Short mmCIF file of C-alpha atoms in Angstrom, two decimals:
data_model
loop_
_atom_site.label_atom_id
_atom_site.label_comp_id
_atom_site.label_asym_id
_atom_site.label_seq_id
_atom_site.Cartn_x
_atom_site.Cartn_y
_atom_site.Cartn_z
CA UNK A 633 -101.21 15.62 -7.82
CA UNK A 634 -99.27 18.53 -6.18
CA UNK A 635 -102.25 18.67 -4.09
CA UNK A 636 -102.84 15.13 -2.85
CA UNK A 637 -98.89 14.56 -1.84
CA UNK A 638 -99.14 18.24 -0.05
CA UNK A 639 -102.46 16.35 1.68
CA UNK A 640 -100.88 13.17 2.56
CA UNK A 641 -97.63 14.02 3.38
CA UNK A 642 -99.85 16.33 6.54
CA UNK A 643 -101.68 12.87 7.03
CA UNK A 644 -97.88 11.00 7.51
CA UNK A 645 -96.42 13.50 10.03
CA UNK A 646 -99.49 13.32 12.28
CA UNK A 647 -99.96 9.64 12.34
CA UNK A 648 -96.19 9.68 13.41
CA UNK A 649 -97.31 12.34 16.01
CA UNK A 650 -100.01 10.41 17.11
CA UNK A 651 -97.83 7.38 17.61
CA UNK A 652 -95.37 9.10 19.84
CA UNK A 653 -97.88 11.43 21.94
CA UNK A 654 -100.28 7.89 22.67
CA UNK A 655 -97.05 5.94 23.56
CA UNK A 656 -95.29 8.50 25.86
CA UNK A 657 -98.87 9.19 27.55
CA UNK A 658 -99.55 5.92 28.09
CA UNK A 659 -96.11 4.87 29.47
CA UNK A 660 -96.11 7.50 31.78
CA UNK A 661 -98.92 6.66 33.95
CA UNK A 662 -97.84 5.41 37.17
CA UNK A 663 -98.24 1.48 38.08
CA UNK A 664 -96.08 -1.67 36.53
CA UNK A 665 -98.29 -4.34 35.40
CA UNK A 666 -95.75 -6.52 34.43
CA UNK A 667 -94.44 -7.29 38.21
CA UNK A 668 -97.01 -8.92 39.38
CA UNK A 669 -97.43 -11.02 35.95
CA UNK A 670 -93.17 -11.59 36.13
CA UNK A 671 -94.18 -12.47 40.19
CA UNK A 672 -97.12 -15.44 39.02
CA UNK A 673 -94.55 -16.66 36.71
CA UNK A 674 -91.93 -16.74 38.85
CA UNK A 675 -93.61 -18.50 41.46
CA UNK A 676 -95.60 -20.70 38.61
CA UNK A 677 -92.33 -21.94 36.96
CA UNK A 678 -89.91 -22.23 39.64
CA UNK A 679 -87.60 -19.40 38.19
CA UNK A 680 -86.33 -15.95 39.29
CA UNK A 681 -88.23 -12.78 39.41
CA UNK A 682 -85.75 -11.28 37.25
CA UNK A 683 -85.75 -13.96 34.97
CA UNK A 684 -89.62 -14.29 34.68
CA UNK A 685 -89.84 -10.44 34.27
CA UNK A 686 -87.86 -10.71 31.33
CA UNK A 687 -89.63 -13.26 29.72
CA UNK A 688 -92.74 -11.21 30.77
CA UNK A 689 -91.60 -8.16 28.85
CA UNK A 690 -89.95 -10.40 25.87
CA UNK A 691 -93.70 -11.64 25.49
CA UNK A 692 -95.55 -8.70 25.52
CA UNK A 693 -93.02 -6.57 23.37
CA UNK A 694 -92.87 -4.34 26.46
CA UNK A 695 -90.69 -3.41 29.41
CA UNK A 696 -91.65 -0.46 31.48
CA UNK A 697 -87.57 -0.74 33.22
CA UNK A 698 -86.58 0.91 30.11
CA UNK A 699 -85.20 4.29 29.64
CA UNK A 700 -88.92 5.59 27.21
CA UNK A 701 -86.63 6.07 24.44
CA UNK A 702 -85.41 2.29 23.99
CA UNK A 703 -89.12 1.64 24.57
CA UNK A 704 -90.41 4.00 21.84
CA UNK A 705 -87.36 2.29 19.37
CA UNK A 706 -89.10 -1.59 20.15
CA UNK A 707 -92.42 -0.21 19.53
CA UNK A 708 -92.04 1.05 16.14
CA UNK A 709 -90.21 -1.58 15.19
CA UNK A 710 -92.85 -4.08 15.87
CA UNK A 711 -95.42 -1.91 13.95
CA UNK A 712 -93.15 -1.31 11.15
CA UNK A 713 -93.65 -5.60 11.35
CA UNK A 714 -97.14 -5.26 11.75
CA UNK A 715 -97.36 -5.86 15.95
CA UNK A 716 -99.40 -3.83 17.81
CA UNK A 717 -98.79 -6.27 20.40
CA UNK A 718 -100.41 -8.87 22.61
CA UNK A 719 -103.28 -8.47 25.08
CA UNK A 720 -101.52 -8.60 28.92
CA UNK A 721 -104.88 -9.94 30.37
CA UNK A 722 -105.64 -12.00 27.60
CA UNK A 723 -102.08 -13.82 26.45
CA UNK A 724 -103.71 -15.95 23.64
CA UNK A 725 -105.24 -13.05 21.75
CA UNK A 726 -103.01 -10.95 19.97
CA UNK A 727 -104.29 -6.61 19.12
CA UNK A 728 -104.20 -7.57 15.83
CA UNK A 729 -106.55 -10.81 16.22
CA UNK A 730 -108.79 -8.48 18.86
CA UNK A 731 -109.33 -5.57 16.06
CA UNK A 732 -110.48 -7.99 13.42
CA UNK A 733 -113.54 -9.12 15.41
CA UNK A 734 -114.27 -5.64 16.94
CA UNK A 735 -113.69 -3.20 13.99
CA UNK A 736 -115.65 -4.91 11.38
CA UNK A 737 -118.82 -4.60 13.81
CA UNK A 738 -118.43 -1.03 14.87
CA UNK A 739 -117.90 0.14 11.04
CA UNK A 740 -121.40 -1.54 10.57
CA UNK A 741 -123.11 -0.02 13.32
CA UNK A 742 -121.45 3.90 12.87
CA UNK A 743 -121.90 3.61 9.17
CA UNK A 744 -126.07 2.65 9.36
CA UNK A 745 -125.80 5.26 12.05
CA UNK A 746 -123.97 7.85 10.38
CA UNK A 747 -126.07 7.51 6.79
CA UNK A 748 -129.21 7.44 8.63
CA UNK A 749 -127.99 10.57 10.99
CA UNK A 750 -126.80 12.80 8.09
CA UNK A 751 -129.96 12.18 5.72
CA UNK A 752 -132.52 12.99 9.22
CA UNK A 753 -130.06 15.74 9.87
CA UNK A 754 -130.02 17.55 5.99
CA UNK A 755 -133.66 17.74 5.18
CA UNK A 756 -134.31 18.92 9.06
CA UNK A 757 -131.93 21.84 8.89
CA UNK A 758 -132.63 22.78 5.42
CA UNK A 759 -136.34 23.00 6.88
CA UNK A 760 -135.92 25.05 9.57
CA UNK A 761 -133.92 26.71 7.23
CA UNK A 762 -136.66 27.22 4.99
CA UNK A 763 -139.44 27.80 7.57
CA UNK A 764 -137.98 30.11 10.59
CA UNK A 765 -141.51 30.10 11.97
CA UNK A 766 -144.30 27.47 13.08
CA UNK A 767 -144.67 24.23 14.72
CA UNK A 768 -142.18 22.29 12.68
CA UNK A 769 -139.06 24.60 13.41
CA UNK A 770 -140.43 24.83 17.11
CA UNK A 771 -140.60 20.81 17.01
CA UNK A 772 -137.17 20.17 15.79
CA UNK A 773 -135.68 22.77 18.06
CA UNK A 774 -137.31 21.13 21.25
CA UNK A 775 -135.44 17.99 19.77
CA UNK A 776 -132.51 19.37 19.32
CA UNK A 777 -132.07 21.11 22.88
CA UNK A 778 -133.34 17.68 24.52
CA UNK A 779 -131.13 15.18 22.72
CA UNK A 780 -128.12 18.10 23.47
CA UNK A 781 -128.75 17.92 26.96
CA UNK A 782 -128.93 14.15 27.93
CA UNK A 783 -125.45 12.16 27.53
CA UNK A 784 -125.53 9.37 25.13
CA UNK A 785 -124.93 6.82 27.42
CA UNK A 786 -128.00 7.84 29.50
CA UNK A 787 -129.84 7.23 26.11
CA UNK A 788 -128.25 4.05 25.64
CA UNK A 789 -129.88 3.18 29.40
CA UNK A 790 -133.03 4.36 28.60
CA UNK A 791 -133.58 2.16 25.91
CA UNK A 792 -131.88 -0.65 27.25
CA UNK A 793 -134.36 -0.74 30.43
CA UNK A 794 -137.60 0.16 27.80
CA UNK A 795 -136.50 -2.18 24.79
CA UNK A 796 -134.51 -4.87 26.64
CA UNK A 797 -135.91 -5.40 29.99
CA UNK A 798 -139.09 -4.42 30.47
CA UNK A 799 -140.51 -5.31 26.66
CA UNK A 800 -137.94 -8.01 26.13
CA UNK A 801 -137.74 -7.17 22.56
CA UNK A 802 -134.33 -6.89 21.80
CA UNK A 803 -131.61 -9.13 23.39
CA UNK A 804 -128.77 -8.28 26.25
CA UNK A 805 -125.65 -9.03 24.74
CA UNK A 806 -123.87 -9.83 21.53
CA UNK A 807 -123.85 -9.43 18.15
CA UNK A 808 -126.20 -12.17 16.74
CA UNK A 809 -127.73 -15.47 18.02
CA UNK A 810 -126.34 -18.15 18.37
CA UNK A 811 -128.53 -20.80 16.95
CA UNK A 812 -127.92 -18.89 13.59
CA UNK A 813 -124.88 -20.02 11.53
CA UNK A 814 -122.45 -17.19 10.52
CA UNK A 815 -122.62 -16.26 6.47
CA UNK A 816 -124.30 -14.64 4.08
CA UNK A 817 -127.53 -16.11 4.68
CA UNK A 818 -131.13 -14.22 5.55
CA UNK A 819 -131.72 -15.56 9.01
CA UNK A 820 -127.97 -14.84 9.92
CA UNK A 821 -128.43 -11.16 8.17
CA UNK A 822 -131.33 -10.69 10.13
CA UNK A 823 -130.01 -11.31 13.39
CA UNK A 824 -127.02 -9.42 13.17
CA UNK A 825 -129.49 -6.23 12.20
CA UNK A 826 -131.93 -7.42 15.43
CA UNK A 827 -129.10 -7.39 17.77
CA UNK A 828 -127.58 -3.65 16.67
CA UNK A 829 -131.17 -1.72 16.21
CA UNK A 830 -130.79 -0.45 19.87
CA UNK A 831 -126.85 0.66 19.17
CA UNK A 832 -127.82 2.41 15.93
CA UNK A 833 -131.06 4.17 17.08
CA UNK A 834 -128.91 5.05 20.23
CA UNK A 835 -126.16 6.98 18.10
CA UNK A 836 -128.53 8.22 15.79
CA UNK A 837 -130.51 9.97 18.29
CA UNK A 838 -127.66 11.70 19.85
CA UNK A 839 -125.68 12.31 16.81
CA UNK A 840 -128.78 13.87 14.86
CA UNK A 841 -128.70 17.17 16.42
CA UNK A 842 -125.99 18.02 15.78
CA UNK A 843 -126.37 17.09 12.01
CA UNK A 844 -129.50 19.32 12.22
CA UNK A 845 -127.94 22.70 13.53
CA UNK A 846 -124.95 22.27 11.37
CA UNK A 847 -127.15 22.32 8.59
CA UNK A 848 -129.37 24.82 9.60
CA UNK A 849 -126.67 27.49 9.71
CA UNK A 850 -125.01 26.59 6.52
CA UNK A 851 -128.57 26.94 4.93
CA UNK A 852 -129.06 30.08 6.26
CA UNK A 853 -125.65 31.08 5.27
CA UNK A 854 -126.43 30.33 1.32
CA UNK A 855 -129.70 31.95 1.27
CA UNK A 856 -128.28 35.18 1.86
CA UNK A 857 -126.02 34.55 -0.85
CA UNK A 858 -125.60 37.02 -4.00
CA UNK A 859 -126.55 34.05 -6.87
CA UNK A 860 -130.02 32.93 -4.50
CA UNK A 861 -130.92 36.39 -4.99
CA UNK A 862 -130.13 36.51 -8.18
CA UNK A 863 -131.94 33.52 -8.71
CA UNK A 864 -135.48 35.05 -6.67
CA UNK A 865 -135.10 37.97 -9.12
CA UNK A 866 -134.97 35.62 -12.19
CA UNK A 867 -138.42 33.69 -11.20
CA UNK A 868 -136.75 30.50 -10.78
CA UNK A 869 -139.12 28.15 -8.73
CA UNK A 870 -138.64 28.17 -4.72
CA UNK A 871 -138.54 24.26 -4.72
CA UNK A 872 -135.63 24.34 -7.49
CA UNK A 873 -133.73 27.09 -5.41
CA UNK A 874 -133.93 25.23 -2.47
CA UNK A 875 -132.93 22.06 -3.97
CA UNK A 876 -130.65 22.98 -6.55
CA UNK A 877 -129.31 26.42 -4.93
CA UNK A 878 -129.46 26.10 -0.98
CA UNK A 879 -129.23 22.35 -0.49
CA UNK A 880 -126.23 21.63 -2.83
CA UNK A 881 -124.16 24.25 -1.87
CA UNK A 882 -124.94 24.05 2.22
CA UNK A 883 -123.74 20.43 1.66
CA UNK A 884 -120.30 20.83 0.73
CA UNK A 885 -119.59 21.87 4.07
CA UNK A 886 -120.90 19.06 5.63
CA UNK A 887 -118.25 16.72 3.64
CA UNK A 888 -115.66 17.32 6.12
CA UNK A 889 -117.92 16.87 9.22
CA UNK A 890 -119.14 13.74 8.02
CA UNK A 891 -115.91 12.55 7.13
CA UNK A 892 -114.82 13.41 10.47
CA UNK A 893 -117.71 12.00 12.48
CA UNK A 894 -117.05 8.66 10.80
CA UNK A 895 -113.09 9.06 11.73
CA UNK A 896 -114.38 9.67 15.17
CA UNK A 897 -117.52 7.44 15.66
CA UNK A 898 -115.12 4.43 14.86
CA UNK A 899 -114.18 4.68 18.53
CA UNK A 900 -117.31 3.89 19.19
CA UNK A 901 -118.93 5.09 22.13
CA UNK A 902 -117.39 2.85 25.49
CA UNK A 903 -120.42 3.51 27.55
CA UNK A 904 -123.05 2.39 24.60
CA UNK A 905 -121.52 -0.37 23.44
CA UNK A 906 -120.82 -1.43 27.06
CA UNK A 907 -124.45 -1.00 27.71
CA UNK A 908 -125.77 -3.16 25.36
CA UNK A 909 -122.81 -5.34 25.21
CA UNK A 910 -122.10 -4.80 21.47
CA UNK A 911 -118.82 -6.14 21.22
CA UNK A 912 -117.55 -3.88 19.01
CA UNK A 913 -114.25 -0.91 19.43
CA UNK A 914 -115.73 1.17 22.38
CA UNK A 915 -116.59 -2.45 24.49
CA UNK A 916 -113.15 -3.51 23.70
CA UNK A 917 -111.85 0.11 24.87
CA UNK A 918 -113.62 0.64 27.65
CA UNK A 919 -112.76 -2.71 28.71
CA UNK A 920 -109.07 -2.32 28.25
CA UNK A 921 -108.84 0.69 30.16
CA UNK A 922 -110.69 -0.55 32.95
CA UNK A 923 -108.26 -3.96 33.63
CA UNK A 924 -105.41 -1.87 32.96
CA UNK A 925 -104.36 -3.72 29.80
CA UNK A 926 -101.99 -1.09 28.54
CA UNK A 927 -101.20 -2.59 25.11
CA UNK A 928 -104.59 -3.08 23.86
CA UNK A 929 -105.51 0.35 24.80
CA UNK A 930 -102.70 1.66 23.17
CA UNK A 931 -103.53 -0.51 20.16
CA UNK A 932 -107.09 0.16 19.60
CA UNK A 933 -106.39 4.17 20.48
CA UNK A 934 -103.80 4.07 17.29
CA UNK A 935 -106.58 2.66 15.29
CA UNK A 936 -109.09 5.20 16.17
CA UNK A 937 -106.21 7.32 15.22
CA UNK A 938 -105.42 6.21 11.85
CA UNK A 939 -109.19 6.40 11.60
CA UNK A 940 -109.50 9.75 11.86
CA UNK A 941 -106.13 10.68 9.94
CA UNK A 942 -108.28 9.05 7.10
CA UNK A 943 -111.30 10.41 7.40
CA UNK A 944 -109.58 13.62 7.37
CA UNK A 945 -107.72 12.76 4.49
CA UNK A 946 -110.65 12.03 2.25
CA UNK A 947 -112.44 14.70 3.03
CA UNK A 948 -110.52 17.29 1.82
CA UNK A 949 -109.53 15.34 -0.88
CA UNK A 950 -113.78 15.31 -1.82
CA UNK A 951 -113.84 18.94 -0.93
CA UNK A 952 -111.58 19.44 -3.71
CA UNK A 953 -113.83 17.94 -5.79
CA UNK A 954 -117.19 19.07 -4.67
CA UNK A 955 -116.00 22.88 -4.51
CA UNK A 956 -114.44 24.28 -8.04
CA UNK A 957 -112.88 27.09 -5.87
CA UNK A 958 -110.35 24.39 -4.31
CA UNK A 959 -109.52 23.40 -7.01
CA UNK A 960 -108.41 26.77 -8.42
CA UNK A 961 -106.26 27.55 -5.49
#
């Protein structure tokens, strides 16, 4: 118990860290996009500009006139309410309202990606692990150093112009058709997994190799351990070393990875889902950053945030679990 309020009393402090550090950033960039908003109403309404700027900043929770400290103070207390805000370039469409349609689709696109990524990447590096030498290790090396070397997005193009455009097998935009009727029903499940194969295959080919060397070395670290040797001496069956011995125990250091990949990946790559139009967290980023729309970005970033906090969170509470020398300290 000790242990778990040590863990998430850390988690507390940096989410409040994270909350000042993305606010102050992000109110210090230069520009005021709520004068030429206050200026449209003005004009719109018949009022003054100082008027209209006020109701401007009353609206959007937000008022960049403000010494950062008073702005900081109206900030929490709207997320202490549960407000992260309302979209400047989209008034009718709260951050709240936004992160219910975009998070639920990212978490089902990283999470196939992530479970397919780590499984491909585990047997792979426990392989070359196993077999320094030959065709296979050479194979999955030349992977490796190719998928390293090309940026995801450039992936994400590649496929897009093979998949989408030229063999018109997988669709431009969206997240499922609509002629199918939202539910749990088999032609809506099936479009929904038509429309994110190119997403998924797209992170899981860039996120693999990394799976792949991370488990390589922590293979190689446990099989010059004392007990594998022990093991060897004792007769025990290669196939039960490697299983039981190598694989189990190179594992546990791939908990906290995973955990934070997932943390991370909920972000969502911006130029990938903009690519293929998912309309998931990095489309919604990506998109907020580009029209300047301050209090979504800051919004979503706070949720990748709290993401990661999490992720972190859970992992080490797992790695307590999963290795009986945690537990003993």
């Amino acid at each position: 118990m000790n242990y778990f309020l040590r863990k998430l009393g850390t988690s507390l402090l940096n989410l409040i860290a994270v909350v000042v550090t993305i606010f102050i950033v992000l109110h210090m960039m230069p520009g005021d996009i709520i004068e030429p908003m206050a200026r449209e109403e003005a004009s719109r309404l018949g009022i003054t500009y100082e008027e209209a700027y006020e109701r401007v900043a009353d609206r959007y929770n937000y008022n960049p006139q403000e010494p950062i400290y008073q702005q900081l103070v109206r900030y929490v207390k709207g997320l202490l309410r549960g407000d992260l805000g309302t979209s400047m370039l989209n008034p009718k469409n709260t951050v709240v309202s936004i992160l219910s349609v975009a998070l639920p689709w990212t978490i089902f696109v990283v999470s196939i990606s992530l479970i397919i990524s780590f499984i491909l990447g585990m047997q792979l590096g426990a392989l070359m692990a196993i077999r320094k030498r030959g065709i296979i290790n050479n194979s999955i090396t030349f992977y490796v150093t190719i998928v390293s070397a090309i940026p995801s997005y450039i992936i994400a193009i590649i496929l897009s112009i093979i998949f989408v455009y030229q063999l018109r097998l997988f669709p431009k935009s969206g997240v499922y058709s609509i002629d199918v009727t939202p539910g749990f029903n088999m032609p809506f499940i099936l479009s929904v997994l038509h429309y994110s194969v190119l997403p998924i295959t797209t992170y899981v080919i860039t996120s693999t190799g990394g799976w792949i060397l991370n488990m390589k070395g922590s293979s190689v670290h446990v099989l010059g351990s004392d007990y594998v040797f022990a093991a060897q001496a004792r007769g025990i069956p290669e196939k039960i070393i490697m299983r039981r011995y190598m694989k189990k125990n190179a594992m546990i250091p791939m908990i906290t990875i995973l955990a934070m990949a997932f943390g991370g990946m909920i972000g969502g790559a911006p130029l990938i889902e903009g690519q293929f139009q998912y309309l998931g967290m990095g489309a919604y980023l990506a998109k907020a950053l580009g029209e300047r729309d301050f209090i979504l970005y800051q919004g979503l970033l706070l949720c990748i945030s709290i993401s990661v906090i999490l992720a972190n969170l859970v992992a080490d509470l797992l790695y307590s679990k999963l290795d009986p020398r945690i537990r003993l300290e």
